[in-house]
Structures are given as structure tokens and as C-alpha cells.
PDB file of C-alpha atoms in Angstrom:
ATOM      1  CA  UNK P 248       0.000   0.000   0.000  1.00  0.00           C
ATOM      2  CA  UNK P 249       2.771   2.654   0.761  1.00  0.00           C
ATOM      3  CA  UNK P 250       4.214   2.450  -2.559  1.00  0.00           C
ATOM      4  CA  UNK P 251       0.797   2.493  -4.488  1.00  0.00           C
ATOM      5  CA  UNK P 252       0.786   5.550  -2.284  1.00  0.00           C
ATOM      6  CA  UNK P 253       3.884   6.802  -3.726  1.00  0.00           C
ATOM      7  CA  UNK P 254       2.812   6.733  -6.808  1.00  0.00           C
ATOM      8  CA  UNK P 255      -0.061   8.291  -6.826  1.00  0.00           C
ATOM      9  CA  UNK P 256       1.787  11.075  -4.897  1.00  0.00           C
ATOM     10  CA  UNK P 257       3.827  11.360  -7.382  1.00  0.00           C
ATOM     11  CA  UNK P 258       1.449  11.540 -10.227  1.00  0.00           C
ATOM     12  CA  UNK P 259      -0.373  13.723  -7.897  1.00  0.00           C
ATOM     13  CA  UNK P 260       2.238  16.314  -7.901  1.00  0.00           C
ATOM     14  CA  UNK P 261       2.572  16.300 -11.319  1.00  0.00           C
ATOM     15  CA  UNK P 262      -0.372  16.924 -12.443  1.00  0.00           C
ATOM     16  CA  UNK P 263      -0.999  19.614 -10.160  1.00  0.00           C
ATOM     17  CA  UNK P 264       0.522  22.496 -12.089  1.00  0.00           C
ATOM     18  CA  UNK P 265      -1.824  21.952 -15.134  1.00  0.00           C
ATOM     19  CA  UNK P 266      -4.975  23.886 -15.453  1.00  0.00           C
ATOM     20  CA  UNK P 267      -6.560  21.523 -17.974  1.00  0.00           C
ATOM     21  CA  UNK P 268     -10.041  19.877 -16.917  1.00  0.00           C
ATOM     22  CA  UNK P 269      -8.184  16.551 -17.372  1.00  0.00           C
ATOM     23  CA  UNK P 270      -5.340  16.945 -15.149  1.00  0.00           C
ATOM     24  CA  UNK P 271      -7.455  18.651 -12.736  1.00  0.00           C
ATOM     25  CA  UNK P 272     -10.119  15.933 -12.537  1.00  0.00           C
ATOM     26  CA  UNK P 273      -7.444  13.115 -12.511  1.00  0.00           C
ATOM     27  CA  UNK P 274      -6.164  15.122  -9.038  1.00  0.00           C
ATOM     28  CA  UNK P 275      -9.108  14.603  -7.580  1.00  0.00           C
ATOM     29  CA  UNK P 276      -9.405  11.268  -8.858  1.00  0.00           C
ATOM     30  CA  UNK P 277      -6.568  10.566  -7.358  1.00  0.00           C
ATOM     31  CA  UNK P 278      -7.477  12.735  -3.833  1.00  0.00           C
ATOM     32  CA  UNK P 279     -11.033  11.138  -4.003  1.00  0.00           C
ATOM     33  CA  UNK P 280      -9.329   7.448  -4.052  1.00  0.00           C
ATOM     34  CA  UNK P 281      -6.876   8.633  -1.554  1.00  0.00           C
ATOM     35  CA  UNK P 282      -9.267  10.393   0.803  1.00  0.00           C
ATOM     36  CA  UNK P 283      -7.431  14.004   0.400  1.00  0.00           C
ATOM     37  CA  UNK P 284     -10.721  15.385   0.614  1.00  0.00           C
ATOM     38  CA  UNK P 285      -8.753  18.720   2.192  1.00  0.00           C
ATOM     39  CA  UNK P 286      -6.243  18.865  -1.082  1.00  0.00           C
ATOM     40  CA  UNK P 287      -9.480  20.459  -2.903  1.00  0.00           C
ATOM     41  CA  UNK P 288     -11.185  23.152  -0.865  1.00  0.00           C
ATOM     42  CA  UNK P 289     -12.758  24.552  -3.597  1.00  0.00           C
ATOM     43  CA  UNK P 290     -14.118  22.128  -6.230  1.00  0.00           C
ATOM     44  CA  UNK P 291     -16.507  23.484  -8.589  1.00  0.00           C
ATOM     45  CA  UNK P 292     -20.359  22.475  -8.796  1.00  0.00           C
ATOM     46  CA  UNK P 293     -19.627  20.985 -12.222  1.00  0.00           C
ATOM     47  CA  UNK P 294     -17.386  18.948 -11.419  1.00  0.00           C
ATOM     48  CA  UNK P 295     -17.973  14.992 -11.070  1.00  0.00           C
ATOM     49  CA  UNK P 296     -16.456  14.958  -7.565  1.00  0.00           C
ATOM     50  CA  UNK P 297     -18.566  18.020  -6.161  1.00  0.00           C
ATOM     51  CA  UNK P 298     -20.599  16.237  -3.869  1.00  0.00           C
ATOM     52  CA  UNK P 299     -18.572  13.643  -2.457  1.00  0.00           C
ATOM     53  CA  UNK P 300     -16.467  16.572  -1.356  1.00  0.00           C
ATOM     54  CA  UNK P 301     -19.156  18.075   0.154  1.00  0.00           C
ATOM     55  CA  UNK P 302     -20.015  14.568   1.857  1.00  0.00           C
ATOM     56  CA  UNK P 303     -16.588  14.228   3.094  1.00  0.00           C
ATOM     57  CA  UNK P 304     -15.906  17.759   4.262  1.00  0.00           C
ATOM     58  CA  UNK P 305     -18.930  18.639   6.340  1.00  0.00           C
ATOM     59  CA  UNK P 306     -20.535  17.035   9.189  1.00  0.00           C
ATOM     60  CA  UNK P 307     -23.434  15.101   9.014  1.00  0.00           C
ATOM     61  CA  UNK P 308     -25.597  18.178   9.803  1.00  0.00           C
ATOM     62  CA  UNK P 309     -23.939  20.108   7.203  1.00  0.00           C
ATOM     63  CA  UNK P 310     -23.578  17.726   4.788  1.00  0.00           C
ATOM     64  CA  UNK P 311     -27.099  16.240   4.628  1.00  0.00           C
ATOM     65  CA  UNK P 312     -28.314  19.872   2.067  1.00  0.00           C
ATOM     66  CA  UNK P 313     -27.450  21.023  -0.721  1.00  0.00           C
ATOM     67  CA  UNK P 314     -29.709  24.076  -1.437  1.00  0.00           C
ATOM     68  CA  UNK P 315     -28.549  24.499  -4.820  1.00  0.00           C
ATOM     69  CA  UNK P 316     -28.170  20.603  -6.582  1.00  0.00           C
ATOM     70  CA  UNK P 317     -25.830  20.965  -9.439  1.00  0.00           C
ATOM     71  CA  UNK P 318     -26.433  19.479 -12.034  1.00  0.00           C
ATOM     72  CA  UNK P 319     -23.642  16.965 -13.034  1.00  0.00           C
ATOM     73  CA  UNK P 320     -23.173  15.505 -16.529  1.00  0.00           C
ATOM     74  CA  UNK P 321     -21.087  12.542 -16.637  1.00  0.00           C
ATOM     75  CA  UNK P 322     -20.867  11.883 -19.702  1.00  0.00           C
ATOM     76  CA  UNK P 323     -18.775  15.307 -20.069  1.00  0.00           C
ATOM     77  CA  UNK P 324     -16.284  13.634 -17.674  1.00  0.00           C
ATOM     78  CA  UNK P 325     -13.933  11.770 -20.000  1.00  0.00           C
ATOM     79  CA  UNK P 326     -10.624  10.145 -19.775  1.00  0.00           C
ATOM     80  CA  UNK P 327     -11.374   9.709 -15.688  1.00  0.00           C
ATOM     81  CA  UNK P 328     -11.141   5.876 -14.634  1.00  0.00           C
ATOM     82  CA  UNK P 329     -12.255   5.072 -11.473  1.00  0.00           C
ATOM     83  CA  UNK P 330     -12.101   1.552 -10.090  1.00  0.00           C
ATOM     84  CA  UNK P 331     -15.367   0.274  -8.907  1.00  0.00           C
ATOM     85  CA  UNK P 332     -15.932   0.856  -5.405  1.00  0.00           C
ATOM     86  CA  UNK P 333     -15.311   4.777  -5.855  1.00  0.00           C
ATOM     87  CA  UNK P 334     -17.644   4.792  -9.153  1.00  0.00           C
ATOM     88  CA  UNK P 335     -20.388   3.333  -7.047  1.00  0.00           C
ATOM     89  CA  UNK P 336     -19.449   5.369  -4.477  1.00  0.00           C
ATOM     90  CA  UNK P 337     -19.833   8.522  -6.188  1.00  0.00           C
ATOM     91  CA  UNK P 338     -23.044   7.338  -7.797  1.00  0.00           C
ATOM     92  CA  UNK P 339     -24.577   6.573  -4.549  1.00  0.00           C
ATOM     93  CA  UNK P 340     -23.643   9.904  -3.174  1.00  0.00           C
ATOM     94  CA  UNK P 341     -24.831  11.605  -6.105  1.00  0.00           C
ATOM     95  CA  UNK P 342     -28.205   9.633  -5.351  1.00  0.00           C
ATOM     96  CA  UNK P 343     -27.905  10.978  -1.477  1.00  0.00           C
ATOM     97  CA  UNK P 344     -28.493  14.393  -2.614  1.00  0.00           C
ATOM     98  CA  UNK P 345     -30.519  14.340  -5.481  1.00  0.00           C
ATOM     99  CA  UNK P 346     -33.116  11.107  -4.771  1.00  0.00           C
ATOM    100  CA  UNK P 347     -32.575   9.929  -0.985  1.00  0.00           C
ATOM    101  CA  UNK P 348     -35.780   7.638  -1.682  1.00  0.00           C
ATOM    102  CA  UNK P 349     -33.858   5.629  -4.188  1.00  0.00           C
ATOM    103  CA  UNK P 350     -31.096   4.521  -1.542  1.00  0.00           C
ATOM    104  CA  UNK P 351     -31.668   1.306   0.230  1.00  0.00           C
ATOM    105  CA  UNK P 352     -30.100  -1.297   1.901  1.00  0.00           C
ATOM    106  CA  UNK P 353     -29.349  -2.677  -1.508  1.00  0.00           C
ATOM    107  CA  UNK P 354     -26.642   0.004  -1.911  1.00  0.00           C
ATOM    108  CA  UNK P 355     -24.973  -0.760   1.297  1.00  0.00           C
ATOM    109  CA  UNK P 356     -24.977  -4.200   0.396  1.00  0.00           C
ATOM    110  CA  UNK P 357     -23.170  -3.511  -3.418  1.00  0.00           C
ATOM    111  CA  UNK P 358     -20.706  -1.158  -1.766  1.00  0.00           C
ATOM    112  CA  UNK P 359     -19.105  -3.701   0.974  1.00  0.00           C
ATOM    113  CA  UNK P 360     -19.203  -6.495  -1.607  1.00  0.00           C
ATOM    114  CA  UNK P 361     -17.056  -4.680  -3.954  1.00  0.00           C
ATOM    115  CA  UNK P 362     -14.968  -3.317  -0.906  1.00  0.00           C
ATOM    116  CA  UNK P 363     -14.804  -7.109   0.270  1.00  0.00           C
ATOM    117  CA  UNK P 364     -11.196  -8.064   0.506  1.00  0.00           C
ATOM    118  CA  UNK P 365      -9.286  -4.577   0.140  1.00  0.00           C
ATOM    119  CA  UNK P 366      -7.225  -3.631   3.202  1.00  0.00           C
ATOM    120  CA  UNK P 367      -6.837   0.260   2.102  1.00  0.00           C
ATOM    121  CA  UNK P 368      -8.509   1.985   5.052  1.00  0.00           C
ATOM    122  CA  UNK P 369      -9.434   4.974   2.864  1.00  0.00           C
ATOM    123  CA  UNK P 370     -12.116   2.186   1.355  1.00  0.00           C
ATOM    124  CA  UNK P 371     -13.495   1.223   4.457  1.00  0.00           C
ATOM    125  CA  UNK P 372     -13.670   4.762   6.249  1.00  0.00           C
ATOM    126  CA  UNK P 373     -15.191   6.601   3.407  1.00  0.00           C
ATOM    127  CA  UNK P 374     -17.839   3.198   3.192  1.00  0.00           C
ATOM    128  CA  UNK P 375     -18.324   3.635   7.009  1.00  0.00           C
ATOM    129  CA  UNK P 376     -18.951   6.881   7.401  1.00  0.00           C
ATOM    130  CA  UNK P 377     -21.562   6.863   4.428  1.00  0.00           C
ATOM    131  CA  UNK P 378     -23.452   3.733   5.802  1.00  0.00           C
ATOM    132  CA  UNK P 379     -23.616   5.905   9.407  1.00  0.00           C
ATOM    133  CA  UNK P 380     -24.825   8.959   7.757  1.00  0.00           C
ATOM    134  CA  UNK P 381     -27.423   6.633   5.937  1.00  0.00           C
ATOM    135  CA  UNK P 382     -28.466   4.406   8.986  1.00  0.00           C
ATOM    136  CA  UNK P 383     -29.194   7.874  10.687  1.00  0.00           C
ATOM    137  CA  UNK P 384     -31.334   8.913   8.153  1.00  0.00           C
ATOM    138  CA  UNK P 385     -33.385   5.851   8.379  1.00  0.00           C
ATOM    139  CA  UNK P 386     -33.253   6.220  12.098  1.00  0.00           C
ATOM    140  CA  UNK P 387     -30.976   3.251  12.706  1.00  0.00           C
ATOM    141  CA  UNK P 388     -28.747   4.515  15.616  1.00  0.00           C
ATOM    142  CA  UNK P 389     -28.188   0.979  16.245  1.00  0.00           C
ATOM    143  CA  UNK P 390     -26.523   0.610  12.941  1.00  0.00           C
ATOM    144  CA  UNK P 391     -25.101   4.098  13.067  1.00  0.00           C
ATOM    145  CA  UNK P 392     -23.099   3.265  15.885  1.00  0.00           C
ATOM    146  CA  UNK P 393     -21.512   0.021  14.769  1.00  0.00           C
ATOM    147  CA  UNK P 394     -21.193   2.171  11.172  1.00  0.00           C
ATOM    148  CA  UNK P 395     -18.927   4.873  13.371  1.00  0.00           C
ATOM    149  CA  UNK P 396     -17.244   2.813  16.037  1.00  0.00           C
ATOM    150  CA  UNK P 397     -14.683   2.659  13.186  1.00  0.00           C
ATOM    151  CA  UNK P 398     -14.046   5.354  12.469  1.00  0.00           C
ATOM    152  CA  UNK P 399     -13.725   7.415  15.286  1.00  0.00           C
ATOM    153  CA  UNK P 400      -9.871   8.198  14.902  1.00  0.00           C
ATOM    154  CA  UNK P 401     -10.204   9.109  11.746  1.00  0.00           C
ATOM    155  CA  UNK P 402      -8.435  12.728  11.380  1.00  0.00           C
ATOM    156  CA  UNK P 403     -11.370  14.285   9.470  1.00  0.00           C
ATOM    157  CA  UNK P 404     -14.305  11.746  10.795  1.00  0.00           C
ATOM    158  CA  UNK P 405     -13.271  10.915  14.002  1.00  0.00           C
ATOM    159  CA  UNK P 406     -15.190  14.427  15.343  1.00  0.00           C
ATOM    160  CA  UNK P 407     -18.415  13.716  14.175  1.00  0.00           C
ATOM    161  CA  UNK P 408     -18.640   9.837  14.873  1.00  0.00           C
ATOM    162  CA  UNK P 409     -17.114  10.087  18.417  1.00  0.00           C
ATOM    163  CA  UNK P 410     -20.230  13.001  18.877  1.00  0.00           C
ATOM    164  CA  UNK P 411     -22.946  10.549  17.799  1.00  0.00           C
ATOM    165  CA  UNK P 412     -25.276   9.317  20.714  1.00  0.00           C
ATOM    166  CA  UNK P 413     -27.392   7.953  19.093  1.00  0.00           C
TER     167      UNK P 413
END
């Protein structure tokens, strides 16, 4: 893991310097993947990874509106690969603002399957903290709890899940 790390450091810093929507959206490709969420403070409503930074950079309280919804077209987001627990991940975030109906337990169920077998933490915590956010919304503190119990060290979700009381 440290030297996939590395690398994507590396490519990180690279790309950095260019202004082009491609090199841009490959950084935060590469943040999203690597849970940088604070490398972008300012990522524009067009852009494919605009809500999972808002996800990932508020607190549940904050994070839960939108009062503008952007409207994302991804199809207008080429050359971007994402492996699949981050495209489903961004899809199901996506849903989590625009259609909260449409998220079930279905969703929960995709997302550990395909994160089944990795050992990269940044997986599991993002995973986590988006299953406690959605078990609260269904009024699941139970759930919540066990959903947050792991990741309450986390340097950017530690705060919120070690305030939950369910």
C-alpha cells in the first residue's frame, strides 16, 4: 500500500501544475481514491467529484443539504477511470443528494461487496462513514453506531462519529 501511495503522490504532484479539466479531474481522482478530501477546498459544482467533497468535508448536519443541486453531466467527464468501489461510491452519493428515496439497503450491500477483501482503510472509512450517515437517516442509531465505532480516529471523521449518541 505505501508504494501504491507513492505513486499516486507522485502523479499527484505532477499533475498539479496543469490547469486543464483533465489533469485537474485526474487530481481529484486521485485525492477522491486517496481520501485528500482537504487537497481540494474549492471544487466546482460541475465537477464529477462536487458532492462527495461536500459529503466528506462537512458534518453530518452540514452535509445532509445542498440548497442548490448541481447538475452533473457525466458523460462530459472523459478520460477519468475510477475503479469500482469509488464509481459506485460517487453514484450513490450523487443519489444521497438528489433522490434519498432511491437509496436502500441494496446500496450498502453492493458497496461492501465490492470493498470485500481490500485492506486500504481509505475504502473502508469513506464506506463507514456513508453507511452511518445513511443508517441515521433511516433512524438506525443501532446501525449508526456500529457504522462509526470505526471510524472514530479518523483525522477528518473521528469528530463527528465520536459526537454521535445515538
Amino acid at each position: 500500500f505505501s508504494n501504491l501511495s507513492r505513486h499516486f503522490e507522485t502523479a499527484y504532484g505532477k499533475l498539479q501544475p496543469f490547469s486543464t479539466l483533465l489533469a485537474q479531474q485526474t487530481c481529484r481522482a486521485i485525492a477522491f481514491k486517496m481520501s485528500w478530501f482537504r487537497e481540494h477546498q474549492e471544487v466546482p459544482a460541475s465537477s464529477l467529484f462536487f458532492l462527495a467533497w461536500h459529503f466528506f468535508t462537512h458534518s453530518y448536519e452540514d452535509a445532509t443539504v445542498i440548497h442548490d443541486l448541481p447538475i452533473i453531466h457525466s458523460r462530459h467527464q472523459q478520460g477519468i477511470v475510477l475503479d469500482g468501489f469509488h464509481s459506485e461510491l460517487l453514484e450513490a452519493i450523487q443519489r444521497y443528494y438528489s433522490d434519498r428515496s432511491k437509496l436502500n439497503y441494496n446500496w450498502i450491500d453492493k458497496l461492501e461487496r465490492l470493498a470485500d477483501g481490500i485492506i486500504n482503510r481509505n475504502y473502508l472509512d469513506k464506506l463507514n462513514l456513508f453507511k452511518a450517515r445513511l443508517y441515521r437517516d433511516w433512524q438506525n442509531p443501532e446501525q449508526a453506531k456500529i457504522a462509526y465505532r470505526s471510524i472514530r480516529t479518523h483525522p477528518e471523521f473521528g469528530m463527528e462519529a465520536s459526537s454521535f449518541n445515538g
